[in-house]
Coordinates of C-alpha atoms in Angstrom, one line a residue:
X287 CA -7.5 -236.9 -286.2
X288 CA -5.4 -237.3 -289.9
X289 CA -5.6 -238.7 -293.5
X290 CA -3.3 -241.8 -293.9
X291 CA -4.0 -244.0 -297.1
X292 CA -1.8 -247.3 -296.3
X293 CA -0.6 -248.1 -299.3
X294 CA -19.8 -280.1 -297.3
X295 CA -22.4 -279.4 -295.4
X296 CA -24.4 -281.2 -293.3
X297 CA -27.8 -282.8 -295.1
X298 CA -29.8 -283.1 -292.4
X299 CA -31.2 -281.9 -289.4
X300 CA -30.2 -284.4 -287.5
X301 CA -27.3 -284.1 -288.7
X302 CA -26.5 -280.9 -286.5
X303 CA -28.2 -282.1 -284.0
X304 CA -32.0 -281.5 -284.8
X305 CA -35.0 -282.7 -282.8
X306 CA -38.1 -283.0 -285.4
X307 CA -39.5 -282.7 -281.7
X308 CA -38.9 -279.8 -279.4
X309 CA -38.8 -280.9 -276.0
X310 CA -40.1 -277.9 -273.3
X311 CA -38.1 -275.6 -270.6
X312 CA -34.5 -276.0 -272.8
X313 CA -34.9 -272.2 -273.0
X314 CA -33.6 -270.5 -269.9
X315 CA -34.7 -266.9 -268.8
X316 CA -37.9 -264.8 -268.5
X317 CA -39.3 -264.8 -271.4
X318 CA -42.4 -262.4 -272.4
X319 CA -44.7 -262.9 -275.3
X320 CA -46.0 -259.1 -277.5
X321 CA -48.4 -259.0 -279.6
X322 CA -48.9 -256.5 -282.7
X323 CA -50.6 -256.4 -285.6
X324 CA -49.9 -259.3 -288.4
X325 CA -49.4 -261.8 -286.1
X326 CA -49.9 -262.9 -282.5
X327 CA -48.0 -265.7 -280.2
X328 CA -50.8 -268.8 -281.2
X329 CA -51.0 -267.7 -285.1
X330 CA -47.0 -267.4 -286.5
X331 CA -47.9 -267.7 -289.3
X332 CA -50.4 -265.7 -289.7
X333 CA -48.4 -262.5 -291.4
X334 CA -46.6 -263.5 -295.3
X335 CA -43.1 -262.0 -294.4
X336 CA -42.6 -262.0 -290.8
X337 CA -43.1 -263.6 -287.7
X338 CA -43.4 -262.4 -283.8
X339 CA -41.7 -265.2 -281.0
X340 CA -41.3 -265.4 -277.5
X341 CA -38.2 -262.3 -277.1
X342 CA -36.5 -263.2 -273.5
X343 CA -36.9 -259.6 -271.3
X344 CA -34.1 -256.8 -272.4
X345 CA -32.0 -256.4 -269.5
X346 CA -30.3 -252.2 -269.2
X347 CA -26.3 -252.2 -270.0
X348 CA -25.8 -250.8 -266.8
X349 CA -25.0 -254.0 -265.1
X350 CA -23.6 -255.4 -261.7
X351 CA -22.2 -258.4 -259.7
X352 CA -20.1 -260.6 -261.6
X353 CA -21.2 -259.3 -265.4
X354 CA -19.8 -255.5 -264.1
X355 CA -16.3 -256.1 -265.7
X356 CA -17.8 -256.1 -269.0
X357 CA -19.7 -252.4 -269.0
X358 CA -17.9 -249.7 -271.4
X359 CA -17.9 -246.3 -271.8
X360 CA -20.0 -246.9 -275.3
X361 CA -23.2 -247.4 -275.9
X362 CA -23.4 -249.1 -279.2
X363 CA -25.7 -251.7 -280.0
X364 CA -23.3 -255.0 -281.9
X365 CA -24.7 -256.5 -285.1
X366 CA -23.3 -260.1 -285.8
X367 CA -24.3 -262.6 -288.8
X368 CA -22.2 -266.1 -288.4
X369 CA -23.4 -265.7 -292.5
X370 CA -22.3 -263.5 -294.7
X371 CA -25.3 -262.3 -297.5
X372 CA -28.4 -262.2 -295.0
X373 CA -28.7 -258.5 -294.3
X374 CA -26.9 -257.8 -291.4
X375 CA -25.6 -254.5 -292.7
X376 CA -29.2 -253.5 -294.4
X377 CA -30.3 -254.7 -290.8
X378 CA -28.2 -252.2 -288.9
X379 CA -29.6 -249.6 -291.0
X380 CA -32.9 -250.4 -291.3
X381 CA -33.3 -250.4 -286.9
X382 CA -31.2 -246.8 -287.1
X383 CA -33.8 -245.7 -290.0
X384 CA -36.3 -246.8 -287.0
X385 CA -34.8 -245.3 -284.8
X386 CA -34.3 -242.1 -285.6
X387 CA -38.2 -241.6 -286.5
X388 CA -38.8 -241.6 -282.7
X389 CA -36.7 -238.9 -282.8
X390 CA -33.3 -240.7 -281.3
X391 CA -30.8 -240.1 -281.9
X392 CA -28.3 -242.9 -283.4
X393 CA -25.3 -243.5 -286.2
X394 CA -24.2 -246.2 -287.9
X395 CA -20.4 -247.7 -287.6
X396 CA -19.5 -250.3 -290.0
X397 CA -16.3 -252.6 -288.1
X398 CA -16.8 -255.6 -290.9
X399 CA -13.9 -255.4 -291.3
X400 CA -14.0 -258.5 -294.4
X401 CA -16.4 -256.9 -295.9
X402 CA -18.1 -252.9 -295.5
X403 CA -19.6 -251.1 -297.7
X404 CA -22.4 -250.0 -295.9
X405 CA -22.6 -246.2 -297.6
X406 CA -22.5 -248.6 -301.1
X407 CA -25.7 -250.1 -299.3
X408 CA -27.5 -247.5 -298.3
X409 CA -26.5 -245.4 -301.2
X410 CA -25.1 -242.2 -300.2
X411 CA -20.5 -244.7 -301.8
X412 CA -20.5 -240.6 -303.9
X413 CA -21.3 -238.2 -300.2
X414 CA -17.8 -236.6 -299.7
X415 CA -16.8 -237.4 -296.4
X416 CA -14.6 -239.3 -294.0
X417 CA -13.6 -242.9 -293.5
X418 CA -12.9 -246.0 -291.6
X419 CA -9.3 -246.3 -292.9
X420 CA -8.6 -242.3 -292.9
X421 CA -9.1 -242.0 -289.6
X422 CA -5.6 -241.9 -287.8
X423 CA -5.4 -241.1 -283.6
X424 CA -2.2 -241.5 -282.9
X425 CA -2.3 -241.2 -279.3
X426 CA -6.0 -243.2 -278.9
X427 CA -9.0 -240.0 -279.4
X428 CA -10.6 -237.9 -282.2
X429 CA -13.0 -235.1 -281.0
X430 CA -16.0 -235.9 -281.4
X431 CA -16.9 -232.9 -282.6
X432 CA -14.3 -232.5 -285.1
X433 CA -15.3 -236.4 -286.8
X434 CA -19.1 -235.8 -286.6
X435 CA -19.0 -232.5 -289.7
X436 CA -16.6 -234.9 -291.4
X437 CA -18.4 -237.6 -291.9
X438 CA -22.0 -238.2 -294.8
X439 CA -25.6 -238.5 -293.5
X440 CA -27.2 -240.5 -294.3
X441 CA -31.1 -239.6 -294.4
X442 CA -30.4 -237.9 -291.7
X443 CA -27.8 -240.5 -289.6
X444 CA -24.0 -240.1 -289.8
X445 CA -22.3 -242.4 -291.1
X446 CA -18.6 -243.6 -290.6
X447 CA -18.6 -246.9 -292.9
X448 CA -15.6 -248.4 -294.0
X449 CA -14.4 -249.3 -297.8
X450 CA -11.8 -251.5 -297.6
X451 CA -10.4 -251.7 -301.4
X452 CA -11.0 -248.0 -301.4
X453 CA -8.5 -247.8 -297.6
X454 CA -8.1 -250.5 -295.8
X455 CA -9.1 -250.1 -292.0
X456 CA -5.6 -248.8 -289.3
X457 CA -5.2 -250.1 -286.2
X458 CA -7.0 -250.8 -283.5
X459 CA -6.1 -247.9 -282.0
X460 CA -7.2 -246.2 -284.2
X461 CA -10.8 -248.3 -284.6
X462 CA -11.1 -248.0 -280.5
X463 CA -10.8 -244.3 -280.7
X464 CA -12.9 -243.8 -284.1
X465 CA -16.0 -245.0 -281.6
X466 CA -15.6 -243.5 -279.0
X467 CA -15.4 -240.6 -280.9
X468 CA -18.5 -240.6 -281.7
X469 CA -20.5 -241.7 -279.3
X470 CA -19.4 -238.7 -278.1
X471 CA -22.2 -236.9 -280.3
X472 CA -24.6 -239.8 -280.1
X473 CA -27.1 -241.8 -277.8
X474 CA -26.4 -245.0 -279.5
X475 CA -24.5 -246.6 -281.5
X476 CA -25.2 -248.9 -284.3
X477 CA -22.6 -251.2 -285.2
X478 CA -22.3 -254.3 -288.0
X479 CA -19.4 -256.1 -286.9
X480 CA -20.1 -258.8 -290.1
X481 CA -19.0 -261.6 -288.1
X482 CA -17.2 -259.8 -285.1
X483 CA -13.7 -261.4 -286.1
X484 CA -10.8 -259.4 -285.2
X485 CA -12.5 -256.6 -283.1
X486 CA -11.1 -258.2 -280.1
X487 CA -8.8 -255.6 -279.6
X488 CA -12.0 -253.0 -279.3
X489 CA -12.5 -251.9 -275.6
X490 CA -14.7 -249.7 -276.4
X491 CA -17.1 -252.4 -278.0
X492 CA -16.4 -254.6 -274.7
X493 CA -19.3 -255.6 -273.0
X494 CA -21.7 -253.8 -275.2
X495 CA -25.2 -255.9 -275.8
X496 CA -25.7 -257.2 -279.4
X497 CA -28.2 -258.5 -281.1
X498 CA -27.5 -261.3 -283.5
X499 CA -28.6 -262.5 -287.3
X500 CA -29.0 -266.0 -288.2
X501 CA -30.0 -267.8 -291.3
X502 CA -32.9 -270.1 -291.0
X503 CA -30.9 -273.6 -293.4
X504 CA -29.4 -276.5 -291.3
X505 CA -25.7 -274.7 -292.3
X506 CA -26.2 -271.3 -291.1
X507 CA -27.9 -272.9 -287.9
X508 CA -24.7 -274.6 -287.4
X509 CA -22.5 -271.3 -287.7
X510 CA -25.1 -269.9 -285.5
X511 CA -24.9 -272.2 -282.2
X512 CA -21.2 -271.8 -283.1
X513 CA -21.0 -268.4 -283.1
X514 CA -23.7 -268.4 -280.1
X515 CA -21.4 -270.8 -277.5
X516 CA -17.6 -268.5 -278.6
X517 CA -19.8 -265.7 -277.7
X518 CA -20.5 -267.3 -273.7
X519 CA -17.4 -268.7 -273.3
X520 CA -16.1 -265.5 -273.4
X521 CA -17.6 -263.8 -270.1
X522 CA -15.0 -264.5 -267.5
X523 CA -12.2 -264.8 -270.0
X524 CA -10.3 -261.8 -269.1
X525 CA -7.3 -260.9 -270.0
X526 CA -6.2 -264.5 -271.5
X527 CA -8.8 -263.2 -274.4
X528 CA -7.1 -259.6 -274.8
X529 CA -5.7 -261.3 -277.9
X530 CA -8.1 -263.2 -278.4
X531 CA -9.8 -261.8 -283.1
X532 CA -13.6 -262.5 -281.4
X533 CA -15.3 -258.9 -280.1
X534 CA -15.9 -259.2 -276.2
X535 CA -19.4 -258.3 -276.9
X536 CA -22.3 -259.2 -274.6
X537 CA -23.4 -262.5 -275.4
X538 CA -27.0 -261.5 -278.1
X539 CA -29.7 -260.5 -276.0
X540 CA -31.5 -260.6 -279.4
X541 CA -31.3 -263.0 -282.3
X542 CA -33.3 -262.2 -285.3
X543 CA -34.5 -265.4 -287.9
X544 CA -34.6 -264.8 -291.7
X545 CA -35.2 -267.4 -294.6
X546 CA -33.4 -268.2 -297.1
X547 CA -34.7 -266.9 -300.5
X548 CA -36.0 -269.1 -302.4
X549 CA -33.7 -270.1 -304.9
X550 CA -31.1 -270.9 -302.4
X551 CA -33.5 -273.6 -300.9
X552 CA -37.1 -274.7 -300.9
X553 CA -37.5 -274.4 -297.4
X554 CA -35.5 -273.3 -294.4
X555 CA -35.4 -275.2 -291.2
X556 CA -38.8 -274.6 -289.4
X557 CA -38.6 -271.8 -286.0
X558 CA -38.7 -274.3 -283.5
X559 CA -36.6 -276.3 -284.5
X560 CA -34.1 -273.8 -284.9
X561 CA -35.3 -272.8 -281.5
X562 CA -34.2 -276.5 -280.0
X563 CA -31.4 -276.1 -281.8
X564 CA -30.3 -273.4 -280.5
X565 CA -31.8 -273.8 -276.7
X566 CA -32.6 -270.3 -277.3
X567 CA -36.0 -268.7 -278.4
X568 CA -36.1 -266.2 -281.3
X569 CA -37.6 -262.8 -281.1
X570 CA -38.7 -262.6 -285.1
X571 CA -38.4 -264.9 -288.2
X572 CA -38.3 -262.3 -291.5
X573 CA -39.2 -262.9 -294.9
X574 CA -36.9 -262.1 -298.0
X575 CA -38.3 -258.6 -299.3
X576 CA -37.7 -258.6 -303.1
X577 CA -37.7 -255.0 -303.9
X578 CA -35.8 -254.4 -301.1
X579 CA -33.7 -256.4 -302.4
X580 CA -33.9 -255.1 -305.4
X581 CA -33.3 -251.2 -304.6
X582 CA -30.5 -252.2 -303.0
X583 CA -28.9 -254.1 -305.7
X584 CA -30.0 -251.4 -307.9
X585 CA -27.8 -249.1 -306.6
X586 CA -31.0 -246.8 -304.9
X587 CA -30.3 -248.0 -301.2
X588 CA -32.6 -248.2 -298.6
X589 CA -35.7 -245.9 -300.0
X590 CA -38.0 -247.4 -296.6
X591 CA -38.2 -249.9 -294.6
X592 CA -41.0 -253.0 -295.4
X593 CA -43.8 -252.3 -293.1
X594 CA -43.9 -255.5 -292.7
X595 CA -40.6 -255.4 -290.8
X596 CA -41.3 -252.7 -289.1
X597 CA -44.4 -254.1 -287.5
X598 CA -42.4 -257.7 -286.8
X599 CA -39.5 -255.5 -285.5
X600 CA -40.9 -253.1 -283.7
X601 CA -41.1 -254.6 -280.5
X602 CA -37.4 -254.5 -280.5
X603 CA -36.4 -251.0 -281.5
X604 CA -38.8 -250.3 -278.4
X605 CA -36.8 -252.7 -276.3
X606 CA -33.8 -250.9 -278.1
X607 CA -34.5 -246.9 -277.6
X608 CA -35.6 -248.1 -273.9
X609 CA -31.4 -248.8 -273.3
X610 CA -30.1 -245.3 -273.8
X611 CA -33.5 -243.3 -272.0
X612 CA -31.0 -244.6 -268.5
X613 CA -29.2 -243.0 -266.4
X614 CA -27.9 -239.6 -267.3
X615 CA -28.5 -239.0 -270.6
X616 CA -32.2 -239.6 -269.6
X617 CA -31.6 -236.9 -267.0
X618 CA -30.7 -234.7 -269.8
X619 CA -33.8 -235.7 -272.0
X620 CA -35.7 -234.7 -269.8
X621 CA -34.5 -232.0 -269.4
X622 CA -34.2 -229.7 -272.4
X623 CA -37.8 -230.7 -273.4
X624 CA -39.2 -229.4 -269.8
X625 CA -37.2 -226.4 -271.1
X626 CA -38.6 -226.9 -274.9
X627 CA -42.4 -226.7 -273.2
X628 CA -41.6 -223.4 -270.7
X629 CA -40.9 -222.1 -273.4
X630 CA -43.5 -222.5 -275.5
X631 CA -45.4 -221.4 -272.3
X632 CA -44.3 -218.5 -272.3

């Protein structure tokens, strides 16, 4: 690994197909309800900051049958959004913090090629260490341990940030090698992929499960539906999608809605209308947290996970944690725990 520095919007629901009437049976797939403190399935507006919804059951990424070609050697979760400025990078980092609090090994990867700046958002832009644009892998491989030692650490989580204003990202093979290397020292990679553009050639991301953040406005829902359609259309495309600029991950396993701030619109789209339009259930809908936004904008980083977010996201975080307790890694973790227990007994 070497360093190298290369030199008009719809104005009503019906304008995009939203209907004030919710017809049952439009959401496919098995669903289950969850209930945690602060909200319930029958009272969606009990919590002032977050509301829980029906959510699809998560299946493990190690799939069989016609989807077998979608399995990647990397254990990761791709975070996507069709709209900018709704907190995708923040959500990715907050998820990492919650998983770390569960004693799980995870790492953050910033693959938002148009934006980037995850290190700035979390408040460690001044920390020395490797950034995405400085990774050079002419042979398509980066040593995991060498990369691990050079990465800045945020709150116990290794972070590979993209700072395109400083050093633009390298070729796709360099990005691919970086992702594969990080998978060598973390149980789960949390990948901020922005809108998913420019990542179609990355084999390390092919078939990974994804999570979609949805802007709960009319335009935001229209964009989210287009992205969902594109992700579903990429399934089974095979070699024809080789040059597709859109990331080749699996369609989202979960949808997180983010209500707009008051200065943008007076209110967001009703969640039931949003679900009808998207043809899917929303796992959770969140409201903006002024203190969290102020912390980021003031340069203080992400100091803590807002309590309302922690409650609302807990079921989803548990599902994500279940993704990595599989196969050989589960056996290794169980073995290490048993060794620790036997040592303590002695």
